Short mmCIF file of C-alpha atoms in Angstrom, two decimals:
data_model
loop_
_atom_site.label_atom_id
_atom_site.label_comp_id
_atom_site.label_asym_id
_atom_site.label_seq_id
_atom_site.Cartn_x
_atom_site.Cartn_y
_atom_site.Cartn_z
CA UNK D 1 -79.50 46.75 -28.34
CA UNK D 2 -78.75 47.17 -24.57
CA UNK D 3 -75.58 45.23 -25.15
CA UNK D 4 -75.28 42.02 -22.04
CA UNK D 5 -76.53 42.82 -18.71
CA UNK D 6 -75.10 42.60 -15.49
CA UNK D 7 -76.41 43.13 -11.91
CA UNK D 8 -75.50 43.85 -9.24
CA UNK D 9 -72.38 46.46 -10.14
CA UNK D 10 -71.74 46.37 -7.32
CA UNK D 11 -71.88 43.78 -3.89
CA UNK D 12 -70.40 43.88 -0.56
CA UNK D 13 -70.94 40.86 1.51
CA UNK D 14 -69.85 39.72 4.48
CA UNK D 15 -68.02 35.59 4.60
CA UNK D 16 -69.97 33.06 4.75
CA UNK D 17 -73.18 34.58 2.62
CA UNK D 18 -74.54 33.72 0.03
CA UNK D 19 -73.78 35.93 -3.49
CA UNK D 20 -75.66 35.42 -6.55
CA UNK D 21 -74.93 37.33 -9.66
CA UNK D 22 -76.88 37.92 -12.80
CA UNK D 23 -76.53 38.12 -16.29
CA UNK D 24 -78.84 38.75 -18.99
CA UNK D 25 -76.74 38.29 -22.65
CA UNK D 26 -77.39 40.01 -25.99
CA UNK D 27 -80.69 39.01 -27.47
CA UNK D 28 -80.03 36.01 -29.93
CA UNK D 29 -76.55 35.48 -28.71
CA UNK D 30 -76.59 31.14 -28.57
CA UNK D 31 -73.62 30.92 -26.30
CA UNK D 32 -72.82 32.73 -22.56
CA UNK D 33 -69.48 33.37 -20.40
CA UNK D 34 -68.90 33.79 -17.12
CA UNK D 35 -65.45 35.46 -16.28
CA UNK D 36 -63.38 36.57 -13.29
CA UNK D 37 -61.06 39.37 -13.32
CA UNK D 38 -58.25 40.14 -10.67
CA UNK D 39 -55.06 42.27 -10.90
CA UNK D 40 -53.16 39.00 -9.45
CA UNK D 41 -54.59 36.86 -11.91
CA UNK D 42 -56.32 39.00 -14.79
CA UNK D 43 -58.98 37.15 -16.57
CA UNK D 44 -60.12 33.79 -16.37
CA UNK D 45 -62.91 31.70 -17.89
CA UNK D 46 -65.09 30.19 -15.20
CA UNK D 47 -67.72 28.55 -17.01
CA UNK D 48 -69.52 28.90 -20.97
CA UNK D 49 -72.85 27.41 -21.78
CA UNK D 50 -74.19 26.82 -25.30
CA UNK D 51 -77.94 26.97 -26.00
CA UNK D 52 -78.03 26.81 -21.91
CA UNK D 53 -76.36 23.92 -21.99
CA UNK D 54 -73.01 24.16 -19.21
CA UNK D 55 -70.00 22.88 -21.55
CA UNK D 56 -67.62 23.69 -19.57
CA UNK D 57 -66.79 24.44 -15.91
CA UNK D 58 -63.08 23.24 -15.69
CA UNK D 59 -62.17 27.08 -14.83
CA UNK D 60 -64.82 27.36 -11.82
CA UNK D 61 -62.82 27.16 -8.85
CA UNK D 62 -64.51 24.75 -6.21
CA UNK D 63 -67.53 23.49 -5.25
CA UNK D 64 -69.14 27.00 -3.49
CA UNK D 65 -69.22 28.11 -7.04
CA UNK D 66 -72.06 27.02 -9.34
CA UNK D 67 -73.80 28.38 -12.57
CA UNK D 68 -77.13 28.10 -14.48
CA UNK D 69 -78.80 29.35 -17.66
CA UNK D 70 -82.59 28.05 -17.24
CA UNK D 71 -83.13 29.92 -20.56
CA UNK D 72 -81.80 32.01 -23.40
CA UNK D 73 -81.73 35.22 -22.01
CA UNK D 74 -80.69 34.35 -17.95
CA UNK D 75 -77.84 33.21 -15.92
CA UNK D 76 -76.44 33.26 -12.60
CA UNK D 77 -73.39 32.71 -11.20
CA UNK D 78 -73.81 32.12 -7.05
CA UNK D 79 -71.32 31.27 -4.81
CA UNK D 80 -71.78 30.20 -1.41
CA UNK D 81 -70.54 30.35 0.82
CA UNK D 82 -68.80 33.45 -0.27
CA UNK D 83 -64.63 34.17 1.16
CA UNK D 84 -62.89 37.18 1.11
CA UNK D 85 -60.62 36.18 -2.33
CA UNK D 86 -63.60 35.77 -4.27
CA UNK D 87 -63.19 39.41 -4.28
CA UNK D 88 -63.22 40.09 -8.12
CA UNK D 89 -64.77 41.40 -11.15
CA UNK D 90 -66.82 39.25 -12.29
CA UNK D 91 -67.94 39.42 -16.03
CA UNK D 92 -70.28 37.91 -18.77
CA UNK D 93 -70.09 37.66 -22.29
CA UNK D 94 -72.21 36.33 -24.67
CA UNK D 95 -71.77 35.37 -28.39
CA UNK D 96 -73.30 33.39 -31.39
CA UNK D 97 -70.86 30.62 -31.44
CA UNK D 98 -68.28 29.52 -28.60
CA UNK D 99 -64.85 29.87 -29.36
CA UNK D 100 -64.77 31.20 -33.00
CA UNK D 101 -66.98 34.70 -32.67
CA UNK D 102 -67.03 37.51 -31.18
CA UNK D 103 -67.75 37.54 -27.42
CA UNK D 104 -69.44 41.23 -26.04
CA UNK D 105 -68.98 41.60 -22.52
CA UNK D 106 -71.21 43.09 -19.64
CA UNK D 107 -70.26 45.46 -17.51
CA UNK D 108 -68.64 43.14 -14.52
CA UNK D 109 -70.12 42.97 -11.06
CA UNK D 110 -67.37 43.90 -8.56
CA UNK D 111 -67.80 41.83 -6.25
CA UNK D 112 -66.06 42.81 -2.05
CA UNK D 113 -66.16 40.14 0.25
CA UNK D 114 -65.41 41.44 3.88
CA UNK G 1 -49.95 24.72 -21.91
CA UNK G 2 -51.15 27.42 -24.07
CA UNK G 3 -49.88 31.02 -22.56
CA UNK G 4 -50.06 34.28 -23.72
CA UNK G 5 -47.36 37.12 -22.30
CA UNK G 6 -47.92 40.59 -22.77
CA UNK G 7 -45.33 43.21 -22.51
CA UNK G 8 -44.96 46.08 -21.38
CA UNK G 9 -47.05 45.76 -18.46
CA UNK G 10 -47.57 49.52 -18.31
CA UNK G 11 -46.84 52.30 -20.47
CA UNK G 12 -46.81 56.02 -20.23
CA UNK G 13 -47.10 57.94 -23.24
CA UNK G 14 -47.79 61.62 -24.12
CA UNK G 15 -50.78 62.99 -26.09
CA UNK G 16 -50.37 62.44 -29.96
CA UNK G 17 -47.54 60.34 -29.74
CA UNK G 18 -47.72 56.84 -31.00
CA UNK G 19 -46.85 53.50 -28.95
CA UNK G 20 -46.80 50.02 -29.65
CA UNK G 21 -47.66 46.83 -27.64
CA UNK G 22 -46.33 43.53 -27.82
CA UNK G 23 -47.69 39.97 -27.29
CA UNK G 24 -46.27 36.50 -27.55
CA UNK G 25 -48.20 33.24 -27.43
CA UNK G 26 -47.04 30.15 -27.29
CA UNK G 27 -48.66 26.65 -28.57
CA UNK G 28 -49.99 26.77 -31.79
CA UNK G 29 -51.89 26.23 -34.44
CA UNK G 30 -55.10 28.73 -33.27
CA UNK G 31 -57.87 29.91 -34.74
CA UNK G 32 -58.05 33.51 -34.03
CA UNK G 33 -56.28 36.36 -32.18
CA UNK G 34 -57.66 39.32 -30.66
CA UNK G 35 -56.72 42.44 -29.13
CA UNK G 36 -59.74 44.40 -26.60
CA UNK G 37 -59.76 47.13 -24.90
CA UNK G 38 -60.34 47.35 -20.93
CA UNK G 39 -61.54 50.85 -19.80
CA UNK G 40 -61.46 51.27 -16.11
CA UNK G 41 -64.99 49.96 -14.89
CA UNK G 42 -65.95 48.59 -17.78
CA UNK G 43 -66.26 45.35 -19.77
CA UNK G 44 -63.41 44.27 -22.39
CA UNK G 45 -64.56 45.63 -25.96
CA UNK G 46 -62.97 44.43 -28.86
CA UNK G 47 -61.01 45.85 -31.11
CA UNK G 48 -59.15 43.45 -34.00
CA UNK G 49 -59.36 40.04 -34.69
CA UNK G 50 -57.41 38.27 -37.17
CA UNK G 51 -57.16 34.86 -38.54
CA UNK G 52 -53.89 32.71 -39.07
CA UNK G 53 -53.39 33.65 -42.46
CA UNK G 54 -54.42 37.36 -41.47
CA UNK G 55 -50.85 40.07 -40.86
CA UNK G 56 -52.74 43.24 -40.16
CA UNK G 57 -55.74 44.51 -39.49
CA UNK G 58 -56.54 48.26 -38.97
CA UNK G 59 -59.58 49.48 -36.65
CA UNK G 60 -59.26 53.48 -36.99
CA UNK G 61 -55.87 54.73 -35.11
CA UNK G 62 -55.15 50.96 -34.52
CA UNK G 63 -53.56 48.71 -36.12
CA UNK G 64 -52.43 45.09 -35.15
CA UNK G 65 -50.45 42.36 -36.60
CA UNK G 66 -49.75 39.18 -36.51
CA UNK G 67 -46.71 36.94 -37.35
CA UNK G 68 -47.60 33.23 -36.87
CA UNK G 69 -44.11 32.19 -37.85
CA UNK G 70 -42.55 34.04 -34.50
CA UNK G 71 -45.74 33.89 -32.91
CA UNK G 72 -45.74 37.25 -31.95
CA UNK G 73 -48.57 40.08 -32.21
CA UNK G 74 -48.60 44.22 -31.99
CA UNK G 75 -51.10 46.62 -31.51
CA UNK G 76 -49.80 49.81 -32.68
CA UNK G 77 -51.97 52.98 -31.57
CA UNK G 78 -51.17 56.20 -34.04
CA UNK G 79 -51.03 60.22 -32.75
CA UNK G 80 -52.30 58.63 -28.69
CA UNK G 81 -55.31 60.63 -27.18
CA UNK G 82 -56.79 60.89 -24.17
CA UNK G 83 -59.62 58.24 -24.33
CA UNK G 84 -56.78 55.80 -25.18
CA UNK G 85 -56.00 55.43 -21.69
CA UNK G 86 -56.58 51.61 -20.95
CA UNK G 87 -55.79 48.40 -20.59
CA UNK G 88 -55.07 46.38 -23.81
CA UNK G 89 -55.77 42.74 -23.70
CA UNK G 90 -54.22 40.02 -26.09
CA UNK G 91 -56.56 36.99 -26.42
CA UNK G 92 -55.69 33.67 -28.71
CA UNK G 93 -58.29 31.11 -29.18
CA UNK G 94 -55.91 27.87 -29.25
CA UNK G 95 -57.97 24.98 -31.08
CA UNK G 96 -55.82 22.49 -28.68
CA UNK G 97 -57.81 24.03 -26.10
CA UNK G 98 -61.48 23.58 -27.22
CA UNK G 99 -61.78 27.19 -29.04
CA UNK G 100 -61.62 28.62 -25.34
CA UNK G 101 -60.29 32.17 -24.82
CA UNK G 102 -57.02 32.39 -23.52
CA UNK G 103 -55.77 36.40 -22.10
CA UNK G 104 -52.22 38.04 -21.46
CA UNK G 105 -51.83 39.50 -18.65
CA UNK G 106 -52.63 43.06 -20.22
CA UNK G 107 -50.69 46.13 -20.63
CA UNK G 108 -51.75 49.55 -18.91
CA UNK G 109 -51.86 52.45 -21.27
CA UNK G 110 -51.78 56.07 -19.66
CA UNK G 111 -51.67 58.69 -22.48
CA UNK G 112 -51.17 62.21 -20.67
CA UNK G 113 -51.79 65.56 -21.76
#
């Protein structure tokens, strides 16, 4: 198994665009993460669907930031319009059951916003 | 609020010498505990996980435990190498908080030859 994953690895985008980043989890994995990783902050749920189904999005931080799973194997996280502390690493994980089981994580997308 | 504190921050440590990390959580009862490992670059990969009524739980040269009573949990890493350079993440799953993950802050490992 490829394990989740994640593209780009890497973005640099001016303010004011338009990111979107992609996730593809393990095959058969029910349930998908999106993370956000910086050294001020460390790592912090943004957003988990089950079955594709958004169940929660208290952690995503405003309205520039949305998420959606159209099916089992594909998400995206996009924010726009993009600011410079967005800057982050942004992961996904995906997992069998929410919660409870073990989550594998993708690689991250590190994400520079000039 | 559920929080989980990680200390040291960062640790230096020479080649085959042994370490150990701590982490406190507060707010209980939860449902699991779980230490990953962060290399630089690269995704979180797990490396225990242990149950309530679970005090250790050994993955190769480490081993973690787990006191609910004090609410405290170590990762212990045995005769350090190289690779074990990384960041080492305590995460609780608090059932007060919907199953979600909740992550210390981390502690930086740098084992040196």
């Amino acid at each position: 198994d490829a394990g989740v994953i994640q593209s780009p690895r890497h973005e640099v985008t001016e303010m004011g665009q338009e990111v979107t980043l992609r996730c593809k989890p393990i095959s058969g994995h029910n349930s998908l993460f999106w993370y956000r990783q910086t050294m001020m902050r460390g790592l912090e749920l943004l957003i988990y669907f089950n079955n594709n189904v958004p169940i929660d999005d208290s952690g995503m931080p405003e309205d520039r930031f949305s998420a959606k799973m159209p099916n089992a194997s594909f998400s995206t996280l996009k924010i726009q319009p993009s600011e410079p502390r967005d800057s982050a690493v942004y992961f996904c994980a995906s997992s069998y059951l929410a919660g409870g089981n073990e989550q594998y994580f993708g690689p991250g997308t590190r994400l520079t916003v000039t | 609020k559920n929080q989980v504190e990680q200390s040291p921050q960062s640790l230096i440590i020479l080649e085959g010498k042994n370490c150990t990390l701590q982490c406190n959580y507060t707010v209980s009862p939860f449902s699991n505990l779980r230490w990953y490992k962060q290399d630089t670059g690269r995704g979180p990969v797990s490396l225990t996980i242990m149950t309530f009524s679970e005090n250790t739980k050994s993955n190769g040269r480490y081993t973690a435990t787990l006191d609910a009573d004090t609410k405290q949990s170590s990762l212990h890493i045995t005769a350090s190498q190289l690779s074990d350079s990384a960041s080492y993440i305590c995460v609780v799953t608090f059932k007060a908080a919907g199953n979600k993950l909740t992550f210390g802050g981390g502690t930086r490992v740098l084992v040196k030859p």
